[in-house]
mmCIF file of C-alpha atoms in Angstrom:
data_model
loop_
_atom_site.group_PDB
_atom_site.id
_atom_site.type_symbol
_atom_site.label_atom_id
_atom_site.label_comp_id
_atom_site.label_asym_id
_atom_site.label_seq_id
_atom_site.Cartn_x
_atom_site.Cartn_y
_atom_site.Cartn_z
ATOM 1 C CA MET A 1 4.367 16.809 10.047
ATOM 2 C CA ALA A 2 1.852 17.734 7.390
ATOM 3 C CA GLU A 3 -1.483 16.030 7.677
ATOM 4 C CA TYR A 4 -3.293 14.771 4.618
ATOM 5 C CA PRO A 5 -7.029 14.299 4.216
ATOM 6 C CA GLY A 6 -7.963 10.981 5.764
ATOM 7 C CA MET A 7 -4.503 10.341 7.218
ATOM 8 C CA ASN A 8 -3.730 10.801 10.892
ATOM 9 C CA SER A 9 -0.696 12.563 12.323
ATOM 10 C CA GLU A 10 2.483 10.811 13.390
ATOM 11 C CA SER A 11 1.603 9.867 16.979
ATOM 12 C CA GLU A 12 1.911 6.148 17.613
ATOM 13 C CA HIS A 13 -1.767 5.748 18.478
ATOM 14 C CA GLU A 14 -2.888 7.551 15.343
ATOM 15 C CA SER A 15 -0.359 5.646 13.241
ATOM 16 C CA ASN A 16 -1.943 2.439 14.536
ATOM 17 C CA ASP A 17 -5.342 3.855 13.523
ATOM 18 C CA ASP A 18 -4.006 4.408 9.997
ATOM 19 C CA LEU A 19 -2.715 0.828 9.876
ATOM 20 C CA GLN A 20 -6.080 -0.479 11.089
ATOM 21 C CA ARG A 21 -7.938 1.528 8.446
ATOM 22 C CA LEU A 22 -5.659 0.036 5.809
ATOM 23 C CA ARG A 23 -6.178 -3.484 7.198
ATOM 24 C CA ASN A 24 -9.932 -2.958 6.913
ATOM 25 C CA ALA A 25 -9.431 -1.963 3.264
ATOM 26 C CA ILE A 26 -7.663 -5.204 2.270
ATOM 27 C CA GLY A 27 -9.208 -6.452 -0.956
ATOM 28 C CA GLN A 28 -10.430 -3.037 -2.105
ATOM 29 C CA VAL A 29 -9.312 -1.643 -5.449
ATOM 30 C CA VAL A 30 -7.851 1.881 -5.431
ATOM 31 C CA GLN A 31 -5.888 4.084 -7.832
ATOM 32 C CA VAL A 32 -2.147 4.330 -7.110
ATOM 33 C CA GLN A 33 -0.116 6.430 -9.562
ATOM 34 C CA ASP A 34 -2.864 6.143 -12.202
ATOM 35 C CA ARG A 35 -3.000 2.359 -11.873
ATOM 36 C CA ALA A 36 -5.776 0.236 -10.472
ATOM 37 C CA CYS A 37 -4.348 -1.671 -7.518
ATOM 38 C CA ARG A 38 -5.838 -4.070 -4.983
ATOM 39 C CA ILE A 39 -4.718 -3.689 -1.373
ATOM 40 C CA MET A 40 -3.262 -7.097 -0.504
ATOM 41 C CA GLU A 41 -1.518 -6.791 2.850
ATOM 42 C CA VAL A 42 -0.429 -4.348 5.539
ATOM 43 C CA LEU A 43 3.070 -4.892 6.950
ATOM 44 C CA GLU A 44 2.873 -3.350 10.397
ATOM 45 C CA ASP A 45 6.538 -3.785 11.387
ATOM 46 C CA GLU A 46 7.718 -2.022 8.225
ATOM 47 C CA ALA A 47 4.742 0.412 8.104
ATOM 48 C CA CYS A 48 4.073 -0.534 4.476
ATOM 49 C CA VAL A 49 1.155 -1.532 2.299
ATOM 50 C CA VAL A 50 1.429 -4.229 -0.373
ATOM 51 C CA VAL A 51 -0.717 -3.662 -3.458
ATOM 52 C CA GLU A 52 -1.295 -5.852 -6.503
ATOM 53 C CA CYS A 53 -1.237 -3.928 -9.792
ATOM 54 C CA LEU A 54 -4.247 -4.942 -11.883
ATOM 55 C CA GLY A 55 -4.333 -4.999 -15.662
ATOM 56 C CA MET A 56 -0.555 -5.010 -16.046
ATOM 57 C CA ASP A 57 1.587 -7.671 -17.647
ATOM 58 C CA LYS A 58 2.361 -10.503 -15.301
ATOM 59 C CA THR A 59 5.892 -11.019 -14.102
ATOM 60 C CA ILE A 60 7.763 -14.300 -13.731
ATOM 61 C CA GLN A 61 8.088 -15.454 -10.138
ATOM 62 C CA ALA A 62 11.110 -17.492 -9.140
ATOM 63 C CA ASN A 63 11.077 -20.177 -6.477
ATOM 64 C CA GLN A 64 13.552 -20.369 -3.588
ATOM 65 C CA PHE A 65 16.189 -21.803 -5.935
ATOM 66 C CA GLY A 66 15.846 -19.026 -8.509
ATOM 67 C CA ASP A 67 13.992 -21.188 -11.029
ATOM 68 C CA ALA A 68 11.154 -19.504 -12.915
ATOM 69 C CA THR A 69 7.971 -21.238 -11.820
ATOM 70 C CA ARG A 70 4.915 -19.151 -12.714
ATOM 71 C CA ARG A 71 3.577 -15.804 -13.832
ATOM 72 C CA VAL A 72 1.982 -13.585 -11.209
ATOM 73 C CA ALA A 73 0.552 -10.083 -11.048
ATOM 74 C CA GLN A 74 3.048 -7.348 -10.249
ATOM 75 C CA THR A 75 3.052 -6.138 -6.666
ATOM 76 C CA ARG A 76 4.369 -2.971 -5.058
ATOM 77 C CA THR A 77 5.288 -2.283 -1.469
ATOM 78 C CA ILE A 78 4.447 1.292 -0.533
ATOM 79 C CA PRO A 79 5.864 2.743 2.693
ATOM 80 C CA LEU A 80 3.514 4.873 4.791
ATOM 81 C CA TYR A 81 6.281 7.327 5.664
ATOM 82 C CA ASP A 82 9.582 8.551 4.244
ATOM 83 C CA ARG A 83 12.893 8.536 6.148
ATOM 84 C CA GLU A 84 11.957 11.738 7.999
ATOM 85 C CA HIS A 85 8.662 10.093 9.032
ATOM 86 C CA ARG A 86 6.619 12.354 6.754
ATOM 87 C CA PRO A 87 3.591 10.769 5.052
ATOM 88 C CA ASN A 88 4.281 9.241 1.655
ATOM 89 C CA PRO A 89 2.338 11.135 -1.070
ATOM 90 C CA ASP A 90 1.218 7.809 -2.607
ATOM 91 C CA ILE A 91 -0.353 6.846 0.715
ATOM 92 C CA GLU A 92 -2.055 10.252 0.834
ATOM 93 C CA LEU A 93 -3.712 9.443 -2.493
ATOM 94 C CA LEU A 94 -4.609 5.958 -1.312
ATOM 95 C CA PHE A 95 -6.374 7.362 1.783
ATOM 96 C CA GLU A 96 -8.213 9.902 -0.400
ATOM 97 C CA ALA A 97 -9.386 7.087 -2.694
ATOM 98 C CA LEU A 98 -10.596 5.095 0.314
ATOM 99 C CA GLN A 99 -12.567 8.102 1.580
ATOM 100 C CA GLU A 100 -14.397 8.305 -1.749
ATOM 101 C CA LYS A 101 -15.675 4.724 -1.401
#
């Protein structure tokens, strides 16, 4: 597996280190695909990061019955790895942005 600056290799222990580093970064604003995004949550079971896209149009959020209830910022769920368990390039950029802070 290719290693990216600031991202650990695929061993379980090092993967947990990556997740912990992301947990510590919750609330920080980073660039993801040329957009300012705030790290909102780390989903350990799915090995994903949830980011809130700042400065974008808000989207309508439906309640459990499908009724439109409010406007909220757009969010994205970014997986840490692809199906072959290679690091996601977006996560590579996120780690690089965190190193610069």
